PDB file of C-alpha atoms and ligand atoms in Angstrom:
ATOM      1  CA  MET A   1    -165.573  79.046-141.958  1.00 81.00           C
ATOM      2  CA  ASP A   2    -165.347  76.451-139.454  1.00 92.00           C
ATOM      3  CA  LEU A   3    -163.825  73.093-140.053  1.00 95.00           C
ATOM      4  CA  THR A   4    -166.684  71.124-140.611  1.00 95.00           C
ATOM      5  CA  ASP A   5    -167.728  73.735-143.540  1.00 95.00           C
ATOM      6  CA  LYS A   6    -164.017  73.675-144.855  1.00 96.00           C
ATOM      7  CA  ILE A   7    -164.190  69.978-145.005  1.00 97.00           C
ATOM      8  CA  VAL A   8    -167.900  70.053-146.476  1.00 95.00           C
ATOM      9  CA  LYS A   9    -166.455  72.518-149.474  1.00 96.00           C
ATOM     10  CA  LEU A  10    -163.368  70.620-150.104  1.00 97.00           C
ATOM     11  CA  LYS A  11    -165.595  67.322-150.220  1.00 95.00           C
ATOM     12  CA  LYS A  12    -167.753  68.950-153.282  1.00 95.00           C
ATOM     13  CA  ASP A  13    -164.858  70.389-154.822  1.00 96.00           C
ATOM     14  CA  LYS A  14    -162.780  67.499-155.123  1.00 96.00           C
ATOM     15  CA  LYS A  15    -165.990  65.079-155.656  1.00 94.00           C
ATOM     16  CA  ALA A  16    -165.081  62.954-152.371  1.00 95.00           C
ATOM     17  CA  VAL A  17    -167.347  60.878-150.519  1.00 94.00           C
ATOM     18  CA  ILE A  18    -166.496  60.134-146.782  1.00 96.00           C
ATOM     19  CA  LEU A  19    -167.424  56.782-145.322  1.00 96.00           C
ATOM     20  CA  ALA A  20    -167.392  56.455-141.603  1.00 97.00           C
ATOM     21  CA  HIS A  21    -167.386  53.593-139.592  1.00 96.00           C
ATOM     22  CA  ASN A  22    -169.918  53.323-136.510  1.00 96.00           C
ATOM     23  CA  TYR A  23    -167.150  53.532-133.971  1.00 98.00           C
ATOM     24  CA  GLN A  24    -165.759  56.863-135.268  1.00 98.00           C
ATOM     25  CA  ARG A  25    -166.257  60.016-133.239  1.00 98.00           C
ATOM     26  CA  PRO A  26    -169.649  61.482-133.297  1.00 97.00           C
ATOM     27  CA  GLU A  27    -168.475  64.709-135.193  1.00 97.00           C
ATOM     28  CA  ILE A  28    -166.762  62.424-137.868  1.00 97.00           C
ATOM     29  CA  GLN A  29    -170.264  60.673-138.142  1.00 97.00           C
ATOM     30  CA  GLU A  30    -171.956  64.023-138.639  1.00 96.00           C
ATOM     31  CA  ILE A  31    -169.932  64.898-141.619  1.00 96.00           C
ATOM     32  CA  ALA A  32    -170.013  61.459-143.278  1.00 96.00           C
ATOM     33  CA  ASP A  33    -171.979  60.672-146.287  1.00 94.00           C
ATOM     34  CA  TYR A  34    -172.499  57.052-145.271  1.00 95.00           C
ATOM     35  CA  ILE A  35    -172.230  55.443-141.962  1.00 95.00           C
ATOM     36  CA  GLY A  36    -172.084  51.761-141.313  1.00 93.00           C
ATOM     37  CA  ASP A  37    -170.178  48.629-140.510  1.00 89.00           C
ATOM     38  CA  SER A  38    -167.656  47.108-142.720  1.00 81.00           C
ATOM     39  CA  ILE A  39    -169.778  45.386-144.961  1.00 75.00           C
ATOM     40  CA  GLU A  40    -172.125  48.139-145.594  1.00 85.00           C
ATOM     41  CA  LEU A  41    -169.116  50.378-145.970  1.00 87.00           C
ATOM     42  CA  SER A  42    -167.351  47.719-148.383  1.00 75.00           C
ATOM     43  CA  ARG A  43    -170.609  47.567-150.537  1.00 80.00           C
ATOM     44  CA  LYS A  44    -170.826  51.375-150.406  1.00 86.00           C
ATOM     45  CA  ALA A  45    -167.136  51.635-151.607  1.00 78.00           C
ATOM     46  CA  ALA A  46    -167.726  48.881-154.408  1.00 77.00           C
ATOM     47  CA  GLU A  47    -170.779  50.594-155.596  1.00 83.00           C
ATOM     48  CA  GLU A  48    -169.605  54.191-155.698  1.00 78.00           C
ATOM     49  CA  LYS A  49    -169.327  55.371-159.334  1.00 80.00           C
ATOM     50  CA  ASP A  50    -169.270  59.345-158.973  1.00 83.00           C
ATOM     51  CA  ALA A  51    -166.652  60.235-156.282  1.00 89.00           C
ATOM     52  CA  GLU A  52    -163.088  60.418-157.392  1.00 91.00           C
ATOM     53  CA  ILE A  53    -161.730  60.392-153.814  1.00 94.00           C
ATOM     54  CA  ILE A  54    -163.160  57.923-151.521  1.00 94.00           C
ATOM     55  CA  VAL A  55    -162.103  59.483-147.617  1.00 96.00           C
ATOM     56  CA  PHE A  56    -162.295  56.253-145.506  1.00 96.00           C
ATOM     57  CA  SER A  57    -163.049  57.206-141.588  1.00 97.00           C
ATOM     58  CA  ALA A  58    -161.996  53.937-140.063  1.00 97.00           C
ATOM     59  CA  VAL A  59    -158.591  51.602-139.628  1.00 97.00           C
ATOM     60  CA  ASP A  60    -156.291  50.451-142.228  1.00 96.00           C
ATOM     61  CA  PHE A  61    -157.941  47.054-143.140  1.00 96.00           C
ATOM     62  CA  MET A  62    -161.124  48.765-143.888  1.00 94.00           C
ATOM     63  CA  ALA A  63    -159.811  51.701-146.448  1.00 94.00           C
ATOM     64  CA  GLU A  64    -157.626  48.614-148.106  1.00 95.00           C
ATOM     65  CA  SER A  65    -160.591  46.988-148.884  1.00 94.00           C
ATOM     66  CA  ALA A  66    -162.057  50.254-150.246  1.00 92.00           C
ATOM     67  CA  ALA A  67    -158.785  50.604-152.288  1.00 93.00           C
ATOM     68  CA  ILE A  68    -159.223  46.850-153.591  1.00 94.00           C
ATOM     69  CA  LEU A  69    -162.624  47.224-154.579  1.00 91.00           C
ATOM     70  CA  ASN A  70    -161.979  50.458-156.450  1.00 89.00           C
ATOM     71  CA  PRO A  71    -158.467  50.149-157.947  1.00 89.00           C
ATOM     72  CA  LYS A  72    -159.142  53.377-159.815  1.00 88.00           C
ATOM     73  CA  LYS A  73    -160.072  55.783-157.113  1.00 90.00           C
ATOM     74  CA  LYS A  74    -157.904  57.644-154.603  1.00 94.00           C
ATOM     75  CA  VAL A  75    -158.805  56.026-151.106  1.00 95.00           C
ATOM     76  CA  LEU A  76    -157.617  58.084-148.209  1.00 97.00           C
ATOM     77  CA  LEU A  77    -157.274  57.089-144.709  1.00 98.00           C
ATOM     78  CA  PRO A  78    -157.242  60.495-142.264  1.00 98.00           C
ATOM     79  CA  CYS A  79    -154.572  59.089-140.183  1.00 98.00           C
ATOM     80  CA  LEU A  80    -152.159  56.166-141.378  1.00 97.00           C
ATOM     81  CA  GLY A  81    -151.457  55.187-137.655  1.00 97.00           C
ATOM     82  CA  ALA A  82    -155.318  53.626-137.124  1.00 98.00           C
ATOM     83  CA  ARG A  83    -154.342  50.182-137.271  1.00 97.00           C
ATOM     84  CA  CYS A  84    -156.547  47.290-136.042  1.00 97.00           C
ATOM     85  CA  PRO A  85    -154.501  45.107-133.605  1.00 98.00           C
ATOM     86  CA  MET A  86    -156.997  42.237-134.204  1.00 98.00           C
ATOM     87  CA  ALA A  87    -155.937  42.449-138.164  1.00 97.00           C
ATOM     88  CA  GLN A  88    -152.312  42.390-137.251  1.00 97.00           C
ATOM     89  CA  MET A  89    -152.546  39.096-135.413  1.00 98.00           C
ATOM     90  CA  LEU A  90    -152.888  37.212-138.383  1.00 98.00           C
ATOM     91  CA  THR A  91    -149.914  36.536-140.767  1.00 97.00           C
ATOM     92  CA  VAL A  92    -149.421  34.935-144.033  1.00 98.00           C
ATOM     93  CA  ASP A  93    -147.041  32.448-142.637  1.00 98.00           C
ATOM     94  CA  ALA A  94    -149.753  31.304-140.170  1.00 98.00           C
ATOM     95  CA  ILE A  95    -152.233  30.789-142.806  1.00 98.00           C
ATOM     96  CA  LYS A  96    -150.080  28.976-144.988  1.00 98.00           C
ATOM     97  CA  GLN A  97    -149.170  26.553-142.020  1.00 98.00           C
ATOM     98  CA  ALA A  98    -152.805  26.005-141.139  1.00 98.00           C
ATOM     99  CA  LYS A  99    -153.457  25.288-144.846  1.00 98.00           C
ATOM    100  CA  LYS A 100    -150.880  22.589-144.861  1.00 98.00           C
ATOM    101  CA  LEU A 101    -152.178  21.030-141.818  1.00 98.00           C
ATOM    102  CA  HIS A 102    -155.781  20.813-143.163  1.00 98.00           C
ATOM    103  CA  PRO A 103    -155.243  20.684-146.834  1.00 97.00           C
ATOM    104  CA  ASN A 104    -159.033  19.981-147.227  1.00 96.00           C
ATOM    105  CA  ALA A 105    -160.553  22.908-145.355  1.00 98.00           C
ATOM    106  CA  PRO A 106    -161.332  26.088-146.843  1.00 98.00           C
ATOM    107  CA  VAL A 107    -160.346  29.263-145.341  1.00 98.00           C
ATOM    108  CA  VAL A 108    -162.410  31.868-144.209  1.00 98.00           C
ATOM    109  CA  LEU A 109    -161.141  35.414-142.967  1.00 98.00           C
ATOM    110  CA  TYR A 110    -162.752  37.916-141.412  1.00 96.00           C
ATOM    111  CA  VAL A 111    -162.482  41.454-143.166  1.00 95.00           C
ATOM    112  CA  ASN A 112    -160.375  42.417-140.000  1.00 96.00           C
ATOM    113  CA  THR A 113    -157.381  41.214-141.948  1.00 97.00           C
ATOM    114  CA  LEU A 114    -154.849  42.867-143.971  1.00 97.00           C
ATOM    115  CA  ALA A 115    -155.066  42.649-147.789  1.00 97.00           C
ATOM    116  CA  SER A 116    -151.998  40.047-147.815  1.00 98.00           C
ATOM    117  CA  ALA A 117    -154.166  37.778-145.677  1.00 98.00           C
ATOM    118  CA  LYS A 118    -157.464  38.097-147.574  1.00 98.00           C
ATOM    119  CA  ALA A 119    -155.268  37.302-150.788  1.00 98.00           C
ATOM    120  CA  GLN A 120    -154.534  33.755-149.161  1.00 98.00           C
ATOM    121  CA  CYS A 121    -158.435  32.811-148.191  1.00 98.00           C
ATOM    122  CA  ASP A 122    -161.004  31.291-150.262  1.00 98.00           C
ATOM    123  CA  VAL A 123    -163.773  33.944-148.929  1.00 98.00           C
ATOM    124  CA  CYS A 124    -163.813  36.927-146.696  1.00 97.00           C
ATOM    125  CA  CYS A 125    -166.821  37.418-144.063  1.00 96.00           C
ATOM    126  CA  THR A 126    -167.987  40.216-141.835  1.00 94.00           C
ATOM    127  CA  SER A 127    -169.571  39.634-138.171  1.00 92.00           C
ATOM    128  CA  ALA A 128    -172.814  40.471-140.194  1.00 91.00           C
ATOM    129  CA  ASN A 129    -172.712  37.944-142.688  1.00 94.00           C
ATOM    130  CA  ALA A 130    -170.103  35.201-141.003  1.00 96.00           C
ATOM    131  CA  VAL A 131    -172.706  32.626-140.181  1.00 97.00           C
ATOM    132  CA  GLU A 132    -174.301  32.742-143.843  1.00 97.00           C
ATOM    133  CA  VAL A 133    -170.714  32.537-145.273  1.00 97.00           C
ATOM    134  CA  ILE A 134    -169.755  29.532-143.072  1.00 98.00           C
ATOM    135  CA  LYS A 135    -172.914  27.729-144.036  1.00 98.00           C
ATOM    136  CA  SER A 136    -172.745  28.114-147.462  1.00 97.00           C
ATOM    137  CA  LEU A 137    -169.807  26.119-147.878  1.00 98.00           C
ATOM    138  CA  ASP A 138    -169.740  22.535-148.689  1.00 97.00           C
ATOM    139  CA  ALA A 139    -167.443  21.634-145.731  1.00 98.00           C
ATOM    140  CA  GLU A 140    -167.602  20.490-142.175  1.00 98.00           C
ATOM    141  CA  THR A 141    -164.220  21.738-141.402  1.00 98.00           C
ATOM    142  CA  VAL A 142    -163.273  25.373-141.928  1.00 98.00           C
ATOM    143  CA  ILE A 143    -159.541  27.528-140.919  1.00 98.00           C
ATOM    144  CA  PHE A 144    -161.198  30.557-139.467  1.00 98.00           C
ATOM    145  CA  GLY A 145    -159.246  33.987-138.563  1.00 97.00           C
ATOM    146  CA  PRO A 146    -158.450  36.323-137.082  1.00 98.00           C
ATOM    147  CA  ASP A 147    -161.013  36.540-134.178  1.00 98.00           C
ATOM    148  CA  ARG A 148    -161.493  33.293-131.845  1.00 98.00           C
ATOM    149  CA  ASN A 149    -164.839  34.726-130.548  1.00 98.00           C
ATOM    150  CA  LEU A 150    -166.507  35.046-133.712  1.00 98.00           C
ATOM    151  CA  ALA A 151    -165.311  31.674-134.631  1.00 98.00           C
ATOM    152  CA  GLU A 152    -166.904  30.106-131.568  1.00 98.00           C
ATOM    153  CA  TYR A 153    -170.152  31.823-132.120  1.00 98.00           C
ATOM    154  CA  VAL A 154    -170.035  30.882-135.530  1.00 98.00           C
ATOM    155  CA  SER A 155    -169.525  27.157-134.532  1.00 98.00           C
ATOM    156  CA  GLU A 156    -172.195  27.299-132.209  1.00 97.00           C
ATOM    157  CA  LYS A 157    -174.582  28.585-134.898  1.00 97.00           C
ATOM    158  CA  THR A 158    -173.568  26.460-137.860  1.00 98.00           C
ATOM    159  CA  GLY A 159    -172.488  23.288-135.983  1.00 98.00           C
ATOM    160  CA  LYS A 160    -169.470  23.204-138.090  1.00 98.00           C
ATOM    161  CA  THR A 161    -165.705  22.700-136.811  1.00 98.00           C
ATOM    162  CA  LEU A 162    -163.843  26.131-136.922  1.00 98.00           C
ATOM    163  CA  ILE A 163    -160.342  25.838-136.909  1.00 98.00           C
ATOM    164  CA  PRO A 164    -159.172  29.154-135.177  1.00 98.00           C
ATOM    165  CA  ILE A 165    -156.167  31.081-136.574  1.00 98.00           C
ATOM    166  CA  PRO A 166    -154.147  32.396-134.690  1.00 98.00           C
ATOM    167  CA  GLU A 167    -155.140  30.144-131.926  1.00 95.00           C
ATOM    168  CA  TRP A 168    -156.046  33.482-129.891  1.00 95.00           C
ATOM    169  CA  GLY A 169    -157.025  36.180-132.216  1.00 98.00           C
ATOM    170  CA  PHE A 170    -159.174  38.991-130.378  1.00 98.00           C
ATOM    171  CA  CYS A 171    -160.214  42.466-130.284  1.00 98.00           C
ATOM    172  CA  PRO A 172    -158.725  44.171-127.533  1.00 98.00           C
ATOM    173  CA  THR A 173    -161.800  46.522-126.790  1.00 98.00           C
ATOM    174  CA  HIS A 174    -164.506  43.951-127.124  1.00 98.00           C
ATOM    175  CA  LEU A 175    -162.593  41.915-124.843  1.00 97.00           C
ATOM    176  CA  LEU A 176    -163.183  44.767-122.073  1.00 98.00           C
ATOM    177  CA  PHE A 177    -166.737  43.776-121.729  1.00 98.00           C
ATOM    178  CA  GLN A 178    -167.307  41.542-118.533  1.00 98.00           C
ATOM    179  CA  PRO A 179    -170.526  39.753-117.537  1.00 98.00           C
ATOM    180  CA  GLU A 180    -170.437  41.196-113.943  1.00 98.00           C
ATOM    181  CA  ASP A 181    -170.584  44.683-115.178  1.00 98.00           C
ATOM    182  CA  VAL A 182    -173.816  43.816-117.039  1.00 98.00           C
ATOM    183  CA  LYS A 183    -175.267  42.164-113.916  1.00 98.00           C
ATOM    184  CA  VAL A 184    -174.925  45.167-112.074  1.00 98.00           C
ATOM    185  CA  LEU A 185    -176.483  47.447-115.022  1.00 98.00           C
ATOM    186  CA  GLN A 186    -179.480  44.878-115.041  1.00 98.00           C
ATOM    187  CA  MET A 187    -180.125  45.368-111.377  1.00 98.00           C
ATOM    188  CA  GLN A 188    -179.856  49.247-112.192  1.00 98.00           C
ATOM    189  CA  HIS A 189    -182.223  49.114-115.117  1.00 98.00           C
ATOM    190  CA  PRO A 190    -184.350  46.203-114.676  1.00 97.00           C
ATOM    191  CA  GLY A 191    -185.949  44.540-117.927  1.00 96.00           C
ATOM    192  CA  ALA A 192    -183.017  46.311-120.158  1.00 98.00           C
ATOM    193  CA  THR A 193    -182.377  44.366-123.297  1.00 98.00           C
ATOM    194  CA  VAL A 194    -178.631  43.413-123.622  1.00 98.00           C
ATOM    195  CA  MET A 195    -177.091  43.680-127.059  1.00 98.00           C
ATOM    196  CA  VAL A 196    -173.692  42.292-127.638  1.00 98.00           C
ATOM    197  CA  HIS A 197    -171.262  42.124-130.587  1.00 98.00           C
ATOM    198  CA  PRO A 198    -169.934  38.518-131.554  1.00 98.00           C
ATOM    199  CA  GLU A 199    -166.345  39.883-130.968  1.00 98.00           C
ATOM    200  CA  CYS A 200    -167.173  39.698-127.269  1.00 98.00           C
ATOM    201  CA  SER A 201    -166.137  36.627-124.830  1.00 98.00           C
ATOM    202  CA  SER A 202    -168.624  33.595-124.658  1.00 97.00           C
ATOM    203  CA  GLU A 203    -169.411  34.641-120.820  1.00 98.00           C
ATOM    204  CA  MET A 204    -170.722  38.005-122.555  1.00 98.00           C
ATOM    205  CA  ARG A 205    -172.490  36.150-125.509  1.00 97.00           C
ATOM    206  CA  LYS A 206    -174.325  33.927-122.269  1.00 98.00           C
ATOM    207  CA  VAL A 207    -175.966  37.191-120.883  1.00 98.00           C
ATOM    208  CA  ALA A 208    -176.816  38.644-124.033  1.00 98.00           C
ATOM    209  CA  ASN A 209    -180.685  38.941-125.463  1.00 98.00           C
ATOM    210  CA  PHE A 210    -179.080  39.887-129.089  1.00 98.00           C
ATOM    211  CA  ILE A 211    -175.735  39.012-130.311  1.00 98.00           C
ATOM    212  CA  GLY A 212    -175.083  40.655-133.871  1.00 96.00           C
ATOM    213  CA  SER A 213    -172.910  43.138-135.647  1.00 94.00           C
ATOM    214  CA  THR A 214    -173.358  46.847-135.286  1.00 95.00           C
ATOM    215  CA  SER A 215    -175.524  47.077-138.244  1.00 93.00           C
ATOM    216  CA  LYS A 216    -177.688  44.278-136.800  1.00 94.00           C
ATOM    217  CA  MET A 217    -177.791  46.264-133.528  1.00 97.00           C
ATOM    218  CA  CYS A 218    -178.888  48.979-135.240  1.00 96.00           C
ATOM    219  CA  ARG A 219    -181.659  47.642-136.800  1.00 96.00           C
ATOM    220  CA  TYR A 220    -182.583  45.691-133.719  1.00 98.00           C
ATOM    221  CA  ALA A 221    -182.892  48.538-131.407  1.00 98.00           C
ATOM    222  CA  LYS A 222    -185.110  50.240-133.889  1.00 98.00           C
ATOM    223  CA  GLU A 223    -187.660  47.398-134.320  1.00 98.00           C
ATOM    224  CA  SER A 224    -187.912  46.145-130.625  1.00 97.00           C
ATOM    225  CA  ASN A 225    -190.370  47.318-128.358  1.00 96.00           C
ATOM    226  CA  ALA A 226    -187.662  47.627-125.768  1.00 97.00           C
ATOM    227  CA  LYS A 227    -187.137  51.150-124.013  1.00 97.00           C
ATOM    228  CA  THR A 228    -183.650  50.512-122.427  1.00 98.00           C
ATOM    229  CA  PHE A 229    -180.581  48.616-124.050  1.00 98.00           C
ATOM    230  CA  ILE A 230    -177.514  47.790-122.278  1.00 98.00           C
ATOM    231  CA  VAL A 231    -174.847  47.631-125.306  1.00 98.00           C
ATOM    232  CA  GLY A 232    -171.623  45.506-125.585  1.00 98.00           C
ATOM    233  CA  THR A 233    -169.763  47.031-128.450  1.00 98.00           C
ATOM    234  CA  GLU A 234    -167.488  50.143-129.143  1.00 98.00           C
ATOM    235  CA  GLU A 235    -168.527  53.283-127.566  1.00 98.00           C
ATOM    236  CA  GLY A 236    -169.085  54.935-131.116  1.00 98.00           C
ATOM    237  CA  ILE A 237    -171.955  53.314-131.834  1.00 98.00           C
ATOM    238  CA  MET A 238    -173.824  55.250-128.897  1.00 98.00           C
ATOM    239  CA  HIS A 239    -174.089  58.291-130.772  1.00 97.00           C
ATOM    240  CA  ARG A 240    -175.912  56.671-133.899  1.00 97.00           C
ATOM    241  CA  LEU A 241    -178.419  54.611-131.563  1.00 98.00           C
ATOM    242  CA  ARG A 242    -179.160  57.747-129.689  1.00 98.00           C
ATOM    243  CA  LYS A 243    -179.854  59.833-132.779  1.00 97.00           C
ATOM    244  CA  GLU A 244    -181.882  57.302-134.561  1.00 97.00           C
ATOM    245  CA  ASN A 245    -183.770  56.310-131.258  1.00 98.00           C
ATOM    246  CA  PRO A 246    -184.450  59.365-129.149  1.00 98.00           C
ATOM    247  CA  GLU A 247    -187.009  58.069-127.177  1.00 98.00           C
ATOM    248  CA  LYS A 248    -185.098  54.988-126.181  1.00 98.00           C
ATOM    249  CA  GLU A 249    -182.301  54.546-123.427  1.00 98.00           C
ATOM    250  CA  PHE A 250    -178.780  53.394-124.356  1.00 98.00           C
ATOM    251  CA  ILE A 251    -176.214  52.605-121.885  1.00 98.00           C
ATOM    252  CA  LEU A 252    -172.764  51.421-122.665  1.00 98.00           C
ATOM    253  CA  ALA A 253    -171.982  47.902-121.047  1.00 98.00           C
ATOM    254  CA  TYR A 254    -168.609  49.265-119.791  1.00 98.00           C
ATOM    255  CA  GLU A 255    -167.598  52.986-120.068  1.00 97.00           C
ATOM    256  CA  GLY A 256    -164.129  52.285-120.987  1.00 98.00           C
ATOM    257  CA  ALA A 257    -164.931  50.518-124.049  1.00 98.00           C
ATOM    258  CA  VAL A 258    -163.183  52.633-126.511  1.00 98.00           C
ATOM    259  CA  CYS A 259    -160.971  51.549-129.477  1.00 98.00           C
ATOM    260  CA  PRO A 260    -158.013  53.935-129.455  1.00 98.00           C
ATOM    261  CA  ASN A 261    -157.432  53.322-133.072  1.00 98.00           C
ATOM    262  CA  MET A 262    -160.881  54.095-134.144  1.00 98.00           C
ATOM    263  CA  LYS A 263    -160.496  57.388-132.397  1.00 98.00           C
ATOM    264  CA  LEU A 264    -157.366  58.418-134.197  1.00 98.00           C
ATOM    265  CA  THR A 265    -159.648  60.191-137.256  1.00 98.00           C
ATOM    266  CA  THR A 266    -160.058  63.556-136.159  1.00 98.00           C
ATOM    267  CA  LEU A 267    -161.926  66.490-138.243  1.00 97.00           C
ATOM    268  CA  ASP A 268    -158.118  67.974-138.375  1.00 97.00           C
ATOM    269  CA  ARG A 269    -156.733  64.957-139.705  1.00 98.00           C
ATOM    270  CA  LEU A 270    -159.322  64.234-141.821  1.00 98.00           C
ATOM    271  CA  TYR A 271    -159.280  68.108-143.241  1.00 98.00           C
ATOM    272  CA  VAL A 272    -155.245  67.566-144.050  1.00 98.00           C
ATOM    273  CA  ALA A 273    -155.568  64.487-145.361  1.00 98.00           C
ATOM    274  CA  LEU A 274    -158.362  65.763-147.979  1.00 98.00           C
ATOM    275  CA  LYS A 275    -156.763  68.895-149.030  1.00 98.00           C
ATOM    276  CA  GLU A 276    -153.349  67.607-149.548  1.00 98.00           C
ATOM    277  CA  GLU A 277    -155.105  64.460-150.634  1.00 98.00           C
ATOM    278  CA  LYS A 278    -152.410  62.362-148.544  1.00 97.00           C
ATOM    279  CA  ASN A 279    -152.315  59.066-146.949  1.00 98.00           C
ATOM    280  CA  VAL A 280    -153.276  57.545-150.115  1.00 98.00           C
ATOM    281  CA  ILE A 281    -153.811  53.643-149.525  1.00 97.00           C
ATOM    282  CA  LYS A 282    -152.747  51.635-152.333  1.00 95.00           C
ATOM    283  CA  VAL A 283    -152.454  47.759-152.351  1.00 97.00           C
ATOM    284  CA  PRO A 284    -150.201  45.919-154.992  1.00 97.00           C
ATOM    285  CA  GLU A 285    -152.295  44.593-157.817  1.00 96.00           C
ATOM    286  CA  PRO A 286    -151.103  40.949-157.842  1.00 97.00           C
ATOM    287  CA  ILE A 287    -152.591  40.926-154.066  1.00 98.00           C
ATOM    288  CA  ALA A 288    -155.300  43.182-154.801  1.00 97.00           C
ATOM    289  CA  ALA A 289    -156.876  40.861-157.634  1.00 98.00           C
ATOM    290  CA  LYS A 290    -156.678  37.868-155.113  1.00 98.00           C
ATOM    291  CA  ALA A 291    -157.932  39.600-152.111  1.00 97.00           C
ATOM    292  CA  ARG A 292    -160.625  40.947-154.336  1.00 96.00           C
ATOM    293  CA  ALA A 293    -161.804  37.891-155.700  1.00 97.00           C
ATOM    294  CA  SER A 294    -162.357  36.686-151.879  1.00 97.00           C
ATOM    295  CA  LEU A 295    -164.542  39.812-150.966  1.00 95.00           C
ATOM    296  CA  GLU A 296    -166.419  39.538-154.149  1.00 94.00           C
ATOM    297  CA  ARG A 297    -167.150  35.869-153.032  1.00 96.00           C
ATOM    298  CA  MET A 298    -168.416  37.273-149.704  1.00 95.00           C
ATOM    299  CA  PHE A 299    -170.901  39.813-151.576  1.00 92.00           C
ATOM    300  CA  GLU A 300    -172.147  36.665-153.489  1.00 94.00           C
ATOM    301  CA  VAL A 301    -173.451  35.224-150.133  1.00 94.00           C
ATOM    302  CA  LYS A 302    -177.192  36.253-149.252  1.00 81.00           C
ATOM    303  CA  ALA A 303    -177.105  37.511-145.905  1.00 76.00           C
TER     304      ALA A 303
HETATM  305  S1  SF4 B 401    -162.829  47.838-132.168  1.00 50.92           S
HETATM  306 FE1  SF4 B 401    -161.294  45.792-132.253  1.00 50.92          FE
HETATM  307  S2  SF4 B 401    -161.736  44.989-134.324  1.00 50.92           S
HETATM  308 FE2  SF4 B 401    -162.597  47.069-134.254  1.00 50.92          FE
HETATM  309  S3  SF4 B 401    -160.862  48.404-135.150  1.00 50.92           S
HETATM  310 FE3  SF4 B 401    -160.679  48.560-132.884  1.00 50.92          FE
HETATM  311  S4  SF4 B 401    -159.328  46.878-132.427  1.00 50.92           S
HETATM  312 FE4  SF4 B 401    -159.922  46.426-134.369  1.00 50.92          FE
END
């Protein structure tokens, strides 16, 4: 039996389900029961009724969200070192300080935050529903963290004032994209459609034909009549885009746009974690209860 077969057998024996983020390695995506972005996977985790174990192939904050939404299930993160640097940028102290400075402003946090931060906010959002979440609030000024670029994008879309916390939170992978590279690719592929993630810089957003989360990019690529796409998000998405649209061409806007944390999940690590049921993600209930309320408020917003 090869490793993939062993994982499939273990998955069945242990009533486990594997959720994989769009940025995971192709072989992890192939073995997963569900592939998606953070909101799709959070929903799947919340709806999961039959599985006893959830293997969350992604980074720390996503597995934490699954554990928060499924307190009775065992949630495993195949590699404990898979931490999102952006999530680490926002501390509880920074949120408390912002609340003191702007006592009337609600706090909206991107799901790319640790559970302790989520427990301090009014509602969470993802890159797929951030605009709708901000629009749903009866407030013109909102404290928003940790991604400064997403804050700027949402502010442009809603006309509301977003106070970024920390002042310069960012995704190191999405900051690698530069408009100059896109311009060169556009010369090589005239007429190509440029799709960009809102975590990219405003300069990148300016050269985009379409701005959206990874789930929105996948839908857009399927529905669009365009044949060639220049893609401004982490390279793992290319596997899914190419698989779902074999007749279309996808070019990564910068070849080096690889999130090293997302790639820490390997088949070996997933196998060992599931076999030994190790790397269980637990969130203390007082924090989990507050963070759960923030996530559930997000689910109530229609996007
Ligand atoms: S791609 Fe960026 S936001 Fe996503 S896990 Fe990696 S560092 Fe974090």
